[in-house]
Short mmCIF file of C-alpha atoms in Angstrom, two decimals:
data_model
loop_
_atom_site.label_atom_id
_atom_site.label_comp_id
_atom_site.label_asym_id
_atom_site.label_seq_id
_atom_site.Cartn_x
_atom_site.Cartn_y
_atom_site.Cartn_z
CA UNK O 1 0.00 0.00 0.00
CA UNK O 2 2.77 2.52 0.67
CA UNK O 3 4.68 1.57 -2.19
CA UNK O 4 1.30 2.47 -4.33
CA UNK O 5 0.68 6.16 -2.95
CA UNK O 6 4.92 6.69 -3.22
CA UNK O 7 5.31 10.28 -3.83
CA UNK O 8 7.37 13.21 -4.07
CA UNK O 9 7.77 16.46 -3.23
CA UNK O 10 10.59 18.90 -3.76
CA UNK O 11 10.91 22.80 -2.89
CA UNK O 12 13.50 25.20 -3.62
CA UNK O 13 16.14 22.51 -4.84
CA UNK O 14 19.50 23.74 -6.05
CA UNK O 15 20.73 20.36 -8.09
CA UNK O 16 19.03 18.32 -10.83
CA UNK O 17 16.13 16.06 -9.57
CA UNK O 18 16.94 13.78 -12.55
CA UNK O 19 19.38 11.50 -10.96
CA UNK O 20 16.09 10.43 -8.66
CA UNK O 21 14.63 9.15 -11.70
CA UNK O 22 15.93 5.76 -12.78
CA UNK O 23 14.74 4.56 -8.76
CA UNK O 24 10.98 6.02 -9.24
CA UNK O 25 9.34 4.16 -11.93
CA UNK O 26 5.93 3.76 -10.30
CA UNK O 27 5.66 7.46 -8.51
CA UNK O 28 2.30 8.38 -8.17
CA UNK O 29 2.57 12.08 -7.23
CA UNK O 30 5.26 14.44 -8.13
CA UNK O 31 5.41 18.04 -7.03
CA UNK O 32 8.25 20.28 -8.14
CA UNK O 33 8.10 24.22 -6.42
CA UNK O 34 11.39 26.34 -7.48
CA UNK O 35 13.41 23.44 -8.68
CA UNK O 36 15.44 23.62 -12.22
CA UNK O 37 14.38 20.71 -14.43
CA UNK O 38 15.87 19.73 -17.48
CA UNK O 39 12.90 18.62 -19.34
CA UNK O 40 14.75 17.04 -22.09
CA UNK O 41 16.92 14.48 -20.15
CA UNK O 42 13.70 12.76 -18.39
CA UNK O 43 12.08 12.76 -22.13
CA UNK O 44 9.09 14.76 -21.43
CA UNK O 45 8.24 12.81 -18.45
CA UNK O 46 7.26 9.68 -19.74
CA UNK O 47 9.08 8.03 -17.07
CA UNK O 48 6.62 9.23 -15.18
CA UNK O 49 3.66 7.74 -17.11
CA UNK O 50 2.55 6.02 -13.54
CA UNK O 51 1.84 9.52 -12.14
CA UNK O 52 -1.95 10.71 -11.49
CA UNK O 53 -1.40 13.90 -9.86
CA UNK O 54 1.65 16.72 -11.37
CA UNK O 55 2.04 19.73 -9.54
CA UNK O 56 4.75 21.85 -11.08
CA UNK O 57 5.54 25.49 -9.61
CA UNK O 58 7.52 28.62 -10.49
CA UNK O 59 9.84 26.04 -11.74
CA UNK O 60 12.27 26.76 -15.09
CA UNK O 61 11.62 24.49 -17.49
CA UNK O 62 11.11 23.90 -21.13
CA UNK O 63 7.35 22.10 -21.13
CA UNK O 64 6.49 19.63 -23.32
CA UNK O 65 4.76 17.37 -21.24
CA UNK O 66 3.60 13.47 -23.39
CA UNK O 67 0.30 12.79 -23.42
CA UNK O 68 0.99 9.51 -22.56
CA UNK O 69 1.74 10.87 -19.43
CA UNK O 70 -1.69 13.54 -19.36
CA UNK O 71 -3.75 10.15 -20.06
CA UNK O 72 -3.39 8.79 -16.55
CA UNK O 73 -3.56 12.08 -14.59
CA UNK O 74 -6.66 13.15 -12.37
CA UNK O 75 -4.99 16.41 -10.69
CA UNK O 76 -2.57 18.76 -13.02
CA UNK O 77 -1.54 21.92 -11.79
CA UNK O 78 1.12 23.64 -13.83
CA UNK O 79 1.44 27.47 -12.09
CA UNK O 80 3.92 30.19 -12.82
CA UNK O 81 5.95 28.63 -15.88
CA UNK O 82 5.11 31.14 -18.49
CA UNK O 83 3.16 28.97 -20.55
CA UNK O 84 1.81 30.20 -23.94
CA UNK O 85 -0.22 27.41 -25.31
CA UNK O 86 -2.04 24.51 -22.81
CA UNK O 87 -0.38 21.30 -22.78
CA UNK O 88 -3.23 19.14 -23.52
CA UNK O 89 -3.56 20.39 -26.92
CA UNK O 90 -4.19 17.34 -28.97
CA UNK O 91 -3.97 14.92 -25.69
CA UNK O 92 -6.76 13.04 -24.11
CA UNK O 93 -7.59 13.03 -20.06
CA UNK O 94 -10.31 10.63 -19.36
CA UNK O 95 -9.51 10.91 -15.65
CA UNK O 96 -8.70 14.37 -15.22
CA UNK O 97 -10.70 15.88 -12.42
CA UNK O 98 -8.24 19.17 -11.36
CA UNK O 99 -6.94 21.15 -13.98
CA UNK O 100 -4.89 24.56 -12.60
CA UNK O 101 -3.17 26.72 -15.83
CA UNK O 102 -3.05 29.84 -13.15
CA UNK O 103 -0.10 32.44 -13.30
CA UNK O 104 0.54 31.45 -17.29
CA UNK O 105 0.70 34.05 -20.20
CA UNK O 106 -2.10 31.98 -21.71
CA UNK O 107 -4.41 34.21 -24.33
CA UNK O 108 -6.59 31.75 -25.30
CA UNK O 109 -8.18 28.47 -24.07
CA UNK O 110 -10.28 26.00 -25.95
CA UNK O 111 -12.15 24.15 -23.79
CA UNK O 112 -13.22 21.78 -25.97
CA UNK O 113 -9.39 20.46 -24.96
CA UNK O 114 -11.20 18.92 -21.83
CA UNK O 115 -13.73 17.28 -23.98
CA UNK O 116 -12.95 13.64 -22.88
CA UNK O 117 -12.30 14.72 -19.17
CA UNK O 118 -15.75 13.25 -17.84
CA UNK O 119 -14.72 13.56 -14.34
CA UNK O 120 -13.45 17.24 -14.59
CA UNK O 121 -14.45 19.61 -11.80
CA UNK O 122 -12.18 22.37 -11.51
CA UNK O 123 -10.67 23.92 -13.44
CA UNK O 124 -8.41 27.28 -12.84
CA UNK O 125 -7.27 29.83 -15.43
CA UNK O 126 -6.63 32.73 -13.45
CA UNK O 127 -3.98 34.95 -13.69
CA UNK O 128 -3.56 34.64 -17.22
CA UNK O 129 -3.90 36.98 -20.24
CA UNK O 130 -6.77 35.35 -21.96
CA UNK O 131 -8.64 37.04 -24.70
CA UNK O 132 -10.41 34.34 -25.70
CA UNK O 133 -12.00 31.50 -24.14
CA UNK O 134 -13.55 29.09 -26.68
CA UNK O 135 -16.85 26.51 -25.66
CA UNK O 136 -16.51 23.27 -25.01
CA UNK O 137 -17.53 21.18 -28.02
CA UNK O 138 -19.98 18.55 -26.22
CA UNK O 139 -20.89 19.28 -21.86
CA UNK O 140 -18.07 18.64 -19.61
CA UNK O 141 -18.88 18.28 -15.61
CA UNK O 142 -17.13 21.50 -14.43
CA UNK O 143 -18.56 22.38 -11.25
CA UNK O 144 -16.07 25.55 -10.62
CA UNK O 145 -14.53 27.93 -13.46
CA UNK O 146 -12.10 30.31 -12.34
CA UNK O 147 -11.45 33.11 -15.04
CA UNK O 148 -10.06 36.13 -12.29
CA UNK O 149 -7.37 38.26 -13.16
CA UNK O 150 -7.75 38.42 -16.68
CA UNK O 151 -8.05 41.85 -17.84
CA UNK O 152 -7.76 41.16 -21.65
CA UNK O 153 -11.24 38.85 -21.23
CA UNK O 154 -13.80 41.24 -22.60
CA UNK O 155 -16.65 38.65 -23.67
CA UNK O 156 -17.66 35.07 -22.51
CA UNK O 157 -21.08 33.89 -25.10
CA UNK O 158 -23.13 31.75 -24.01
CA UNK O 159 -22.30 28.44 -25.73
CA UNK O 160 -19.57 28.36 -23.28
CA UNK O 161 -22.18 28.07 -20.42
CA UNK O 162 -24.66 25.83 -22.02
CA UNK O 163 -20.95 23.38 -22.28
CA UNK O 164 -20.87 23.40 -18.62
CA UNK O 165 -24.49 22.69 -17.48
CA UNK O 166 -22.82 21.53 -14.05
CA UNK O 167 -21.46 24.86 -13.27
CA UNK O 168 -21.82 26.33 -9.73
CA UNK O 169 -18.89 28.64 -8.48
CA UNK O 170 -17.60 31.30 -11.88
CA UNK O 171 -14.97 33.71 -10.62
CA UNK O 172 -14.93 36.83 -12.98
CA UNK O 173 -13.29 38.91 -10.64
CA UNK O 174 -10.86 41.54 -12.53
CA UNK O 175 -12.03 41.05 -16.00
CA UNK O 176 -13.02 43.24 -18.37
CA UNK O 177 -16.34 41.43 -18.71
CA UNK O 178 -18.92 43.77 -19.75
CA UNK O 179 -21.97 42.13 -20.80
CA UNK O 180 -23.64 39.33 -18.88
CA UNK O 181 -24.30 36.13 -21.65
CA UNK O 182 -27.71 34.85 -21.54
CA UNK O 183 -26.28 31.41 -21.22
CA UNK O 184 -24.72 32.21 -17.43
CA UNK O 185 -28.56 33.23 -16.39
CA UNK O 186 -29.81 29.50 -17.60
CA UNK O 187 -27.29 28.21 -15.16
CA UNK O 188 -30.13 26.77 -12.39
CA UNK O 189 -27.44 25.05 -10.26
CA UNK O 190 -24.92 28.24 -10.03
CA UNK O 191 -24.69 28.93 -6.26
CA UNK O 192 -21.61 31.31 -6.40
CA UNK O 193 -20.42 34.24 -8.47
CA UNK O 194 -17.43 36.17 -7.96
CA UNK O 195 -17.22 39.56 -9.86
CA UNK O 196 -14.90 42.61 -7.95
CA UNK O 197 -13.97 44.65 -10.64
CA UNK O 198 -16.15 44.10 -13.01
CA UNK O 199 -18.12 46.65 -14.61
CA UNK O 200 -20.59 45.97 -16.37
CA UNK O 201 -22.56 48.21 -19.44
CA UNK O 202 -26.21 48.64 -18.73
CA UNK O 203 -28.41 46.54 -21.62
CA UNK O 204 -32.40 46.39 -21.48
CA UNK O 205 -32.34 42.30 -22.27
CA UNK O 206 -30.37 41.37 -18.96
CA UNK O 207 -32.08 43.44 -16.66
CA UNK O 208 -35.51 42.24 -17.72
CA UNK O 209 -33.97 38.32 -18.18
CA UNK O 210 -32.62 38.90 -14.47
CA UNK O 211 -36.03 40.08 -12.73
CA UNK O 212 -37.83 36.87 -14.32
CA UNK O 213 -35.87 34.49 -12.15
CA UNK O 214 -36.31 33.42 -8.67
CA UNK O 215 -35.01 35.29 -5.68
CA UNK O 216 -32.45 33.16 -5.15
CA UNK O 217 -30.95 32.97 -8.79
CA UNK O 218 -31.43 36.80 -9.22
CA UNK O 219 -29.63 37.17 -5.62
CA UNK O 220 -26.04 36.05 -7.26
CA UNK O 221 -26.11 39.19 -9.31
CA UNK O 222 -27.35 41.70 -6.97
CA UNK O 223 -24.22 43.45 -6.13
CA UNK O 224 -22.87 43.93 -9.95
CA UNK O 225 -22.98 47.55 -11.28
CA UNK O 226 -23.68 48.46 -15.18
CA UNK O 227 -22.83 52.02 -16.74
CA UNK O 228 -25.69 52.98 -19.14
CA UNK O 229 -24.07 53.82 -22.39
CA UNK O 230 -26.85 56.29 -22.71
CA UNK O 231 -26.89 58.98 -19.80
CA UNK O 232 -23.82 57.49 -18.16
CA UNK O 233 -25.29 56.36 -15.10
CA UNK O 234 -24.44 53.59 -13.03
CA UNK O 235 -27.31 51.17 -12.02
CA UNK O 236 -27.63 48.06 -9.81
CA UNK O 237 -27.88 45.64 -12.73
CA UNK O 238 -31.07 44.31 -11.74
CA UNK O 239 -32.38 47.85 -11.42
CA UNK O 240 -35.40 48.53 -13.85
CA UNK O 241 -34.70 52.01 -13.63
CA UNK O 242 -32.50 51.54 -16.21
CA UNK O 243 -34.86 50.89 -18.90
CA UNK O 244 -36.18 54.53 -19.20
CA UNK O 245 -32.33 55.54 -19.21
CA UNK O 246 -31.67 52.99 -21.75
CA UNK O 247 -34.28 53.72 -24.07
CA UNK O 248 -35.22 50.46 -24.44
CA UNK O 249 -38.53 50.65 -26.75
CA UNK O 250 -40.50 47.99 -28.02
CA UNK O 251 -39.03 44.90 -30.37
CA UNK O 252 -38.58 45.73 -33.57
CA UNK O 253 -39.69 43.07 -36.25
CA UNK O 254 -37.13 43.14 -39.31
CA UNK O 255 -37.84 41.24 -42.67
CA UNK O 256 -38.89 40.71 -46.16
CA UNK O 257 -42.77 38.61 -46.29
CA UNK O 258 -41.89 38.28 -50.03
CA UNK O 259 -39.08 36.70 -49.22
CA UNK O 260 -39.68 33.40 -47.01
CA UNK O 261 -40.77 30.47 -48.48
CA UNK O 262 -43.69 28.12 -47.41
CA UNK O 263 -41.63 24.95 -45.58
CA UNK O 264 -43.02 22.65 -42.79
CA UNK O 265 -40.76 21.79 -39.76
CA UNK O 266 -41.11 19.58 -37.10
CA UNK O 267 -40.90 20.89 -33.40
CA UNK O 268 -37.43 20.72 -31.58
CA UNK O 269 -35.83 20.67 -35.13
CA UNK O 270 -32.51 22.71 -36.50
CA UNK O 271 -32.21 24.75 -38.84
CA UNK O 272 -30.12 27.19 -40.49
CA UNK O 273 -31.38 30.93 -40.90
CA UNK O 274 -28.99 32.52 -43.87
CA UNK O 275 -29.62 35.89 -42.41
CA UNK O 276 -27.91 38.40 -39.94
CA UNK O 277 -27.85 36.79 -36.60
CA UNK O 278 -27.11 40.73 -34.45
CA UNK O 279 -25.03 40.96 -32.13
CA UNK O 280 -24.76 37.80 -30.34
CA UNK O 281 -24.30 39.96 -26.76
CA UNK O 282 -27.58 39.48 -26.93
CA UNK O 283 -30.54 37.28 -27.90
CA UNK O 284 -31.91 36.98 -31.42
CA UNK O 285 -35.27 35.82 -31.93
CA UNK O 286 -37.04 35.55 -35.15
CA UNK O 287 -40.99 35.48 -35.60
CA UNK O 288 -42.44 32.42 -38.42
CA UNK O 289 -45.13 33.67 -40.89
CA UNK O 290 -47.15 31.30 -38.44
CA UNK O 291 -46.61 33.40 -35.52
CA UNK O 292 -43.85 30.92 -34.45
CA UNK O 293 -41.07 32.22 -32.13
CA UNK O 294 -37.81 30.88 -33.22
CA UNK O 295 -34.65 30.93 -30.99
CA UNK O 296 -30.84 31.59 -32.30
CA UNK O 297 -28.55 29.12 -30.36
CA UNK O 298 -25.38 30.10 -30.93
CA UNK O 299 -23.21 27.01 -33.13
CA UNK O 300 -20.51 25.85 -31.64
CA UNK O 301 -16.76 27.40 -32.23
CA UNK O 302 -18.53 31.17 -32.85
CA UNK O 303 -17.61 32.57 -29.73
CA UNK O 304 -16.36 35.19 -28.58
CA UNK O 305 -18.98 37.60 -29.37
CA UNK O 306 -17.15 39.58 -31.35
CA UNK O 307 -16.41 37.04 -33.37
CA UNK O 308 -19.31 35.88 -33.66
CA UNK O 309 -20.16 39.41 -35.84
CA UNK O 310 -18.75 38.26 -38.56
CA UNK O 311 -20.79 34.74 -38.84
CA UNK O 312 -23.78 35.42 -40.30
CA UNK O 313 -25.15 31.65 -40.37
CA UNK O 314 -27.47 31.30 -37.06
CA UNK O 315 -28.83 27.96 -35.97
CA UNK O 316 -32.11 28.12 -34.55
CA UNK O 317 -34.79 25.65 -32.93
CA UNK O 318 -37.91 25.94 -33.21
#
């Protein structure tokens, strides 16, 4: 049993921890804090490929980690080493279920990267310079997203949310965040929110979306601010106050009659609208010659939101 849970643990070393090597073949948990590594002579740790939990630290080395070695790991913490890109690029980790990329020089994610970690649950990006965070391409069980400290983040769209259906602590603290996605307010199991610093801009969607749920949903939000881009003043963002100072007006109905053509369509099925799907900040909704509301769901790979400006294909259910 003790030979199993064998670990290691090594702070503030001065010589080469390679020479430990060749008499560790089965360690199950290395953690390296200030400690020189020469990535090259331990051939991107697939000596290690009995590990399940790497913690490396502040520690100067040349990454390159296998993914024969990523397979088998269910806690991965890699803080401080002034990584560019994420290491499981191209790997798979089934039994991943703690994933820390904090203190990097990250600038974008894809979290569809964690697509075959089934067991995932946290996963912590803070500290980074992300400017993009892309959706996961199918739901992964994240139960706690950390995105603080990232000033560069200006958007998160909602695809990203309805990817992580499990979600209940989000950290946006110190972002540049400034609208809220409609896909964070379908979140029924979010108990937590974290969001010093952010400051929102006032929009007449999200206030109305945040005063139709319940108390204790529309509680998590009660402390953000929002400027309104019209008079400039700041508002409790689930203020309807707002609305006069926004302007909001009723719904405008844009199209051509001539134009559609006669189809029948089953309930619950998708289809693609070859029109301008907005600004996808916000909700598009289109109304059938049949009085039919139809829904734009964002596809998947069109976020951020301002990338999503230049995609004029929307998929829709109706």
């Amino acid at each position: 049993m003790l030979f199993r849970s064998l670990s290691l643990k090594l702070v503030a070393c001065t010589g080469s921890v390679n020479n430990t090597v060749p008499s560790l073949p089965r360690l199950k948990s290395l953690h390296l804090k200030d400690c020189p590594l020469d990535c090259a002579t331990v051939d991107s740790f697939r000596v290690f490929e009995s590990l399940i939990s790497l913690q490396i630290q502040n520690t100067l080395i040349d990454l390159d980690l296998s993914c024969d070695v990523i397979v088998g790991l269910e806690d991965l913490s890699l803080t401080a080493l002034g990584l560019e890109t994420s290491p499981l690029t191209g790997c798979s980790a089934p039994h991943l279920r703690s994933l820390n990329l904090s203190e990097n020089s990250l600038r974008a994610f894809n979290l569809a990267d964690l697509s075959a970690s089934s067991r995932l649950e946290v996963v912590d990006l803070s500290f980074n310079q992300l400017e993009n965070l892309q959706p996961p391409s199918q739901p992964i069980p994240v139960s706690s997203l950390v995105l603080s400290a990232n000033r560069r983040l200006r958007s998160l769209c909602s695809q990203t949310f309805i990817g992580l259906p499990q979600l209940k602590h989000l950290d946006i603290s110190g972002t540049s965040v400034a609208m809220i996605p409609t896909g964070l307010l379908e979140l029924t199991g979010l108990e937590q929110l974290k969001h010093a610093g952010v400051n929102l801009v006032c929009d007449c969607q999200t206030t109305i979306r945040l005063n139709a749920l319940d108390a204790g949903m529309r509680a998590l939000f009660s402390d953000l601010q929002c400027s309104s881009s019209v008079s400039g003043s700041r508002f409790n963002v689930t203020d309807l106050g707002q609305l006069d100072s926004l302007d909001c007006g009723r719904p405008k109905i844009k199209g051509n009659v001539s134009a559609w053509e006669r189809k029948i369509i089953a309930v619950n099925t998708a289809v693609v609208i070859d029109c301008d799907a907005g600004d996808n900040n916000h909700e598009t909704l289109w109304l059938s010659p049949r009085n039919e509301l139809v829904r734009r769901f964002p596809g998947p790979g069109s976020c951020p939101a301002h990338q999503d400006k230049r995609d004029q294909i929307g998929r829709a259910h109706v």
